[in-house]
Coordinates of C-alpha atoms in Angstrom, one line a residue:
X711 CA 0.2 0.0 0.0
X712 CA 1.1 3.6 -0.6
X713 CA -0.4 6.9 0.1
X714 CA -2.1 8.9 -2.6
X715 CA -4.4 11.9 -3.2
X716 CA -7.7 10.3 -4.4
X717 CA -10.3 12.3 -6.1
X718 CA -13.6 10.4 -5.4
X719 CA -16.0 12.4 -7.4
X720 CA -15.8 15.6 -9.4
X721 CA -16.1 18.5 -7.3
X722 CA -15.4 16.4 -4.3
X723 CA -12.5 17.3 -2.0
X724 CA -9.2 15.0 -2.4
X725 CA -8.8 12.2 0.0
X726 CA -5.4 11.3 1.3
X727 CA -5.7 7.4 1.6
X728 CA -3.8 4.2 0.8
X729 CA -3.9 2.5 -2.3
X730 CA -2.5 -0.7 -3.7
X731 CA -0.4 -0.9 -6.9
X732 CA 0.0 -4.1 -9.1
X733 CA 3.3 -5.3 -10.1
X734 CA 4.1 -3.9 -13.8
X735 CA 3.1 -6.0 -16.5
X736 CA 4.3 -6.0 -19.9
X737 CA 5.3 -2.8 -21.1
X738 CA 4.8 -1.0 -17.7
X739 CA 6.9 0.8 -15.3
X740 CA 6.8 1.1 -11.6
X741 CA 8.4 4.4 -10.0
X742 CA 9.0 5.9 -6.7
X743 CA 8.1 9.8 -7.0
X744 CA 10.3 12.3 -5.9
X745 CA 8.4 15.2 -6.6
X746 CA 5.0 16.0 -8.5
X747 CA 4.2 19.9 -9.4
X748 CA 0.5 21.1 -8.7
X749 CA -0.9 22.3 -12.0
X750 CA -3.7 24.3 -12.9
X751 CA -4.8 21.3 -15.1
X752 CA -5.3 19.1 -12.0
X753 CA -7.5 21.8 -10.4
X754 CA -9.5 21.7 -13.9
X755 CA -9.9 18.2 -13.6
X756 CA -11.0 18.1 -10.2
X757 CA -13.8 20.7 -10.6
X758 CA -15.2 19.4 -14.1
X759 CA -13.7 22.1 -16.4
X760 CA -11.9 19.0 -18.0
X761 CA -13.2 15.7 -18.2
X762 CA -11.6 12.7 -16.1
X763 CA -13.0 9.2 -15.3
X764 CA -13.3 9.1 -11.6
X765 CA -12.3 7.9 -8.8
X766 CA -9.0 8.7 -9.8
X767 CA -5.5 10.0 -8.6
X768 CA -4.4 13.0 -10.3
X769 CA -1.2 14.7 -10.9
X770 CA 0.5 14.5 -14.2
X771 CA 3.8 16.8 -13.9
X772 CA 6.2 14.3 -11.8
X773 CA 9.8 12.6 -11.5
X774 CA 10.9 9.7 -9.7
X775 CA 13.0 6.8 -9.7
X776 CA 12.1 3.6 -11.3
X777 CA 11.6 0.4 -9.1
X778 CA 10.7 -2.2 -11.5
X779 CA 10.1 -2.8 -15.2
X780 CA 7.7 -5.2 -16.9
X781 CA 8.5 -7.5 -19.8
X782 CA 9.6 -5.8 -22.8
X783 CA 10.9 -2.6 -21.3
X784 CA 14.4 -1.8 -22.1
X785 CA 14.6 2.1 -22.4
X786 CA 14.8 2.4 -18.7
X787 CA 15.8 0.0 -15.6
X788 CA 15.5 0.0 -11.8
X789 CA 17.5 2.7 -10.2
X790 CA 16.9 5.1 -13.2
X791 CA 15.7 8.5 -12.8
X792 CA 12.7 9.4 -14.8
X793 CA 10.5 12.1 -16.1
X794 CA 6.6 11.3 -16.5
X795 CA 5.2 12.1 -19.9
X796 CA 1.5 12.4 -19.6
X797 CA 0.8 12.6 -22.9
X798 CA 2.6 10.0 -25.0
X799 CA 2.3 10.0 -28.7
X800 CA 1.3 6.7 -30.6
X801 CA 3.2 7.6 -33.7
X802 CA 0.6 6.1 -35.8
X803 CA -2.7 8.6 -35.8
X804 CA -3.0 11.3 -38.3
X805 CA -1.7 14.0 -36.1
X806 CA 1.5 12.1 -35.5
X807 CA 1.9 11.1 -39.2
X808 CA 2.2 14.9 -39.5
X809 CA 4.7 15.3 -37.0
X810 CA 2.1 17.0 -34.3
X811 CA 2.4 14.7 -31.4
X812 CA 1.3 17.0 -29.1
X813 CA -2.2 16.4 -30.7
X814 CA -2.1 12.6 -30.7
X815 CA -5.5 11.2 -30.9
X816 CA -4.5 8.3 -28.6
X817 CA -2.4 10.2 -26.0
X818 CA -5.0 10.0 -23.2
X819 CA -6.3 6.5 -23.7
X820 CA -4.7 5.0 -20.9
X821 CA -6.5 7.5 -18.4
X822 CA -9.7 5.7 -18.8
X823 CA -8.0 2.3 -17.6
X824 CA -7.9 0.9 -14.0
X825 CA -4.6 0.9 -12.4
X826 CA -4.8 0.5 -8.7
X827 CA -7.5 0.1 -6.1
X828 CA -8.3 1.5 -2.7
X829 CA -8.0 -0.1 0.5
X830 CA -11.7 -1.1 0.3
X831 CA -11.2 -2.5 -3.2
X832 CA -12.5 0.6 -5.1
X833 CA -11.0 0.6 -8.5
X834 CA -9.0 3.8 -9.6
X835 CA -8.2 5.5 -12.8
X836 CA -4.8 7.1 -13.3
X837 CA -5.7 10.9 -14.0
X838 CA -3.9 12.1 -17.2
X839 CA -2.2 8.6 -17.5
X840 CA 0.2 9.0 -14.8
X841 CA -1.4 9.5 -11.3
X842 CA 1.6 11.5 -9.8
X843 CA -0.2 12.3 -6.4
X844 CA 1.0 9.4 -5.0
X845 CA 4.3 7.7 -3.4
X846 CA 4.5 5.5 -6.3
X847 CA 2.8 5.0 -9.5
X848 CA 2.4 2.1 -12.4
X849 CA 2.7 3.7 -16.1
X850 CA 2.9 2.6 -19.5
X851 CA 6.7 2.5 -20.7
X852 CA 6.0 5.4 -23.0
X853 CA 5.0 7.6 -20.3
X854 CA 8.3 7.8 -18.9
X855 CA 11.8 9.4 -20.3
X856 CA 15.1 9.1 -18.8
X857 CA 16.1 12.2 -16.7
X858 CA 18.7 14.2 -18.5
X859 CA 22.4 14.6 -17.1
X860 CA 22.8 17.6 -14.9
X861 CA 19.2 17.9 -13.7
X862 CA 18.2 17.3 -10.1
X863 CA 15.6 14.6 -9.7
X864 CA 13.2 16.8 -7.9
X865 CA 13.3 19.8 -10.2
X866 CA 12.8 17.5 -13.0
X867 CA 9.2 17.1 -12.3
X868 CA 8.5 20.6 -13.5
X869 CA 10.1 19.4 -17.0
X870 CA 6.8 17.2 -17.3
X871 CA 4.5 19.9 -18.0
X872 CA 5.1 23.8 -16.7
X873 CA 8.4 24.0 -18.6
X874 CA 7.6 22.2 -21.7
X875 CA 4.4 24.0 -22.1
X876 CA 6.0 27.6 -21.1
X877 CA 9.0 26.7 -23.4
X878 CA 7.1 25.3 -26.1
X879 CA 4.8 28.3 -26.2
X880 CA 7.7 30.6 -26.9
X881 CA 9.9 28.5 -29.3
X882 CA 7.3 26.2 -30.9
X883 CA 4.1 28.0 -31.0
X884 CA 4.8 31.7 -31.1
X885 CA 8.1 31.4 -32.6
X886 CA 9.5 34.4 -30.5
X887 CA 12.6 36.1 -32.5
X888 CA 15.5 37.8 -30.8
X889 CA 14.3 41.4 -29.9
X890 CA 10.7 41.0 -30.3
X891 CA 8.5 42.2 -27.5
X892 CA 6.6 39.8 -25.5
X893 CA 3.8 40.2 -23.1
X894 CA 2.8 37.2 -20.6
X895 CA -0.5 37.0 -19.0
X896 CA -0.7 35.0 -15.8
X897 CA 2.5 34.4 -13.5
X898 CA 1.9 31.0 -12.0
X899 CA 4.1 28.2 -12.8
X900 CA 3.6 28.1 -16.6
X901 CA 3.6 31.9 -16.9
X902 CA 7.0 31.9 -14.9
X903 CA 8.4 29.3 -17.4
X904 CA 7.1 31.3 -20.2
X905 CA 8.9 34.3 -19.0
X906 CA 12.1 32.3 -18.8
X907 CA 11.8 31.3 -22.3
X908 CA 11.2 34.3 -23.5
X909 CA 14.5 35.6 -22.0
X910 CA 16.3 32.5 -23.5
X911 CA 14.9 33.4 -26.7
X912 CA 16.5 37.0 -26.7
X913 CA 13.2 39.0 -26.4
X914 CA 13.7 42.8 -25.7
X915 CA 10.8 44.0 -23.7
X916 CA 9.1 41.2 -21.9
X917 CA 6.1 42.4 -20.0
X918 CA 4.3 40.3 -17.3
X919 CA 0.9 41.0 -16.4
X920 CA -1.0 39.5 -13.2
X921 CA -3.8 40.3 -10.8
X922 CA -1.6 40.2 -8.0
X923 CA 1.0 42.9 -7.2
X924 CA 2.8 40.6 -4.9
X925 CA 4.2 38.5 -8.1
X926 CA 6.1 41.2 -9.5
X927 CA 9.6 40.0 -8.0
X928 CA 9.0 36.4 -9.2
X929 CA 8.1 37.8 -12.7
X930 CA 11.3 39.8 -12.7
X931 CA 13.6 37.5 -11.6
X932 CA 12.1 35.2 -14.2
X933 CA 13.0 37.6 -17.0
X934 CA 10.2 40.2 -17.0
X935 CA 11.5 43.9 -17.8
X936 CA 8.2 45.1 -16.9
X937 CA 5.3 44.5 -14.5
X938 CA 1.5 45.4 -14.7
X939 CA -1.2 44.6 -12.5
X940 CA -4.2 43.4 -14.6
X941 CA -7.0 46.0 -15.2
X942 CA -9.3 47.4 -17.8
X943 CA -6.4 49.4 -19.3
X944 CA -3.7 46.7 -19.6
X945 CA -4.0 46.8 -23.4
X946 CA -3.4 50.4 -23.5
X947 CA -0.4 50.0 -20.9
X948 CA 1.2 47.6 -23.1
X949 CA 1.0 49.7 -26.0
X950 CA 2.7 52.4 -23.9
X951 CA 5.6 50.0 -23.1
X952 CA 6.0 49.1 -26.7
X953 CA 6.3 52.3 -28.8
X954 CA 2.7 52.5 -29.0
X955 CA 2.4 49.8 -31.3
X956 CA 1.7 46.6 -29.1
X957 CA 3.6 43.6 -28.5
X958 CA 5.0 41.5 -31.1
X959 CA 3.7 38.3 -29.1
X960 CA 1.2 37.8 -26.3
X961 CA 0.9 34.5 -24.6
X962 CA -2.1 33.6 -22.3
X963 CA -1.4 31.3 -19.4
X964 CA -4.7 31.9 -17.6
X965 CA -7.7 30.6 -19.7
X966 CA -10.3 33.3 -19.1
X967 CA -12.2 35.0 -22.1
X968 CA -11.2 38.5 -20.5
X969 CA -7.4 37.6 -20.6
X970 CA -7.6 36.0 -23.8
X971 CA -9.3 39.2 -25.4
X972 CA -6.6 41.3 -23.3
X973 CA -3.9 39.4 -25.0
X974 CA -5.2 40.0 -28.5
X975 CA -5.7 43.6 -27.9
X976 CA -2.2 44.0 -26.4
X977 CA -0.4 42.6 -29.5
X978 CA 0.6 45.0 -32.4
X979 CA -1.0 44.9 -36.0
X980 CA 0.3 41.6 -37.4
X981 CA 1.1 40.3 -34.1
X982 CA 0.7 36.8 -32.6
X983 CA -1.4 35.7 -29.7
X984 CA -0.7 32.3 -28.2
X985 CA -3.4 30.7 -25.8
X986 CA -1.9 28.5 -23.4
X987 CA -4.5 28.7 -20.7
X988 CA -7.4 25.9 -20.4
X989 CA -10.8 27.7 -19.9
X990 CA -14.3 26.4 -19.6
X991 CA -16.9 26.1 -22.3
X992 CA -18.5 29.1 -20.5
X993 CA -15.6 31.1 -21.3
X994 CA -16.7 32.9 -24.9
X995 CA -14.3 35.0 -26.7
X996 CA -15.6 37.5 -29.4
X997 CA -14.3 39.3 -32.2
X998 CA -16.0 41.2 -34.9
X999 CA -15.0 40.6 -38.9
X1000 CA -13.7 43.9 -39.4
X1001 CA -11.2 43.9 -36.6
X1002 CA -9.8 40.3 -37.8
X1003 CA -9.1 41.8 -41.1
X1004 CA -7.8 45.1 -40.1
X1005 CA -5.5 44.2 -37.2
X1006 CA -4.0 41.0 -39.2
X1007 CA -3.3 39.4 -35.9
X1008 CA -2.9 35.6 -35.5
X1009 CA -4.7 33.8 -32.6
X1010 CA -3.5 30.2 -32.0
X1011 CA -4.1 27.6 -29.4
X1012 CA -1.0 25.7 -27.8
X1013 CA -1.6 22.2 -26.4
X1014 CA 1.5 21.1 -24.1
X1015 CA 3.8 23.7 -25.6
X1016 CA 3.5 22.2 -29.2
X1017 CA 6.3 19.9 -27.8
X1018 CA 7.9 16.8 -28.5
X1019 CA 9.3 15.8 -24.9
X1020 CA 11.7 13.0 -26.2
X1021 CA 13.2 16.0 -28.7
X1022 CA 12.7 18.7 -26.2
X1023 CA 13.9 17.6 -22.8
X1024 CA 17.8 17.4 -24.0
X1025 CA 17.3 20.9 -25.0
X1026 CA 15.8 22.1 -21.9
X1027 CA 18.6 20.1 -19.8
X1028 CA 21.2 22.0 -21.8
X1029 CA 19.6 25.3 -20.7
X1030 CA 19.7 24.1 -17.1
X1031 CA 23.2 23.0 -17.2
X1032 CA 24.4 26.3 -18.8
X1033 CA 22.4 28.3 -16.0
X1034 CA 20.0 29.8 -18.4
X1035 CA 16.9 28.0 -17.0
X1036 CA 16.3 27.8 -13.3
X1037 CA 13.7 25.3 -12.6
X1038 CA 13.8 26.1 -8.8
X1039 CA 12.8 29.7 -9.4
X1040 CA 9.3 28.4 -10.5
X1041 CA 8.6 27.0 -7.1
X1042 CA 7.0 29.1 -4.5
X1043 CA 6.0 26.2 -2.0
X1044 CA 7.1 22.8 -1.2
X1045 CA 4.5 20.6 0.3
X1046 CA 3.5 17.3 1.4
X1047 CA 0.5 15.0 -0.3
X1048 CA -1.9 16.7 2.3
X1049 CA -0.9 20.1 1.3
X1050 CA -2.6 19.7 -2.6
X1051 CA -6.0 21.2 -1.5
X1052 CA -4.5 24.3 0.1
X1053 CA -2.4 24.6 -3.1
X1054 CA -5.5 24.4 -5.2
X1055 CA -7.0 27.2 -2.9
X1056 CA -3.7 29.7 -3.6
X1057 CA -4.3 28.9 -7.4
X1058 CA -7.9 30.0 -7.2
X1059 CA -6.7 33.1 -5.3
X1060 CA -3.9 33.8 -7.7
X1061 CA -1.0 33.2 -5.1
X1062 CA 2.2 32.0 -5.9
X1063 CA 3.9 30.2 -8.4
X1064 CA 4.3 26.5 -8.6
X1065 CA 3.7 24.1 -5.6
X1066 CA 5.7 21.5 -5.6
X1067 CA 4.9 17.9 -3.7
X1068 CA 8.1 16.4 -2.4
X1069 CA 7.9 12.9 -1.2

């Protein structure tokens, strides 16, 4: 038996309880978690914004040590440090055939399976495939990638979602070029990773926008050259900081209609807006036909940073080793399993960066 944070039903409080894991079968890996990040997507799963089979163990951003492998697993062995990949690509669907592995049609099929049971025998699903809110987990072999050399195991958890998403939003989706101006909406874990990625890309003016004045120091340490507290005049303020034109690139990391619209309004004519935040179906964003023509802006969604984890992790590790990417700077709180509900509350209140569960 191992301890885990179980979501018994959509909208219900998490329960810290014992669960029983099977030994890894063919093509599976058992992992002892070192750390797991608390992501806004976990909150969205718990409250029903995103659908997940329940009861489930959530948590999708994690890293740990391989305890055992099943038949046929050869790319990792017991004792290896690994990063969890919650969206493994199948390699054969239409999206994968186009090289768009982040849109793999079969990436989340494992989330519907039963992977463990509670002490009373209740069957559990692995939230987003990997069930990282537990001391140990059993996952499909394609859900693990070796931790690159030079990356501390605990910090490596952040590579599994926040950093791949933020870095990918800058380098793969928005394709920020050296000297361009960038505005980032939302200074949580993903927003902080996005700011660091914009700095690594050589962006000129980097504006961070958040509802909390207390996040300014965090944002500036990550690379922001300017900081704005979100208001009805945010777009006007961004234009004032970018020569009156607006930013070349806006990246929205919140997932709300108002911030998506503000990000669009903050970009220059011909600018690019990338939406990373996951919003609910009730969040309706409207544009009129004339402004779409007149402004010539591009609005695009961004799934998992449009990243290929197997290709991008070595690149991120090189930035870590060179001191350009500071994983620890994303973390504002280190907690135990029973601290996850409070971390959810802090996210709802707009407090802090990434909370990291350390086992």
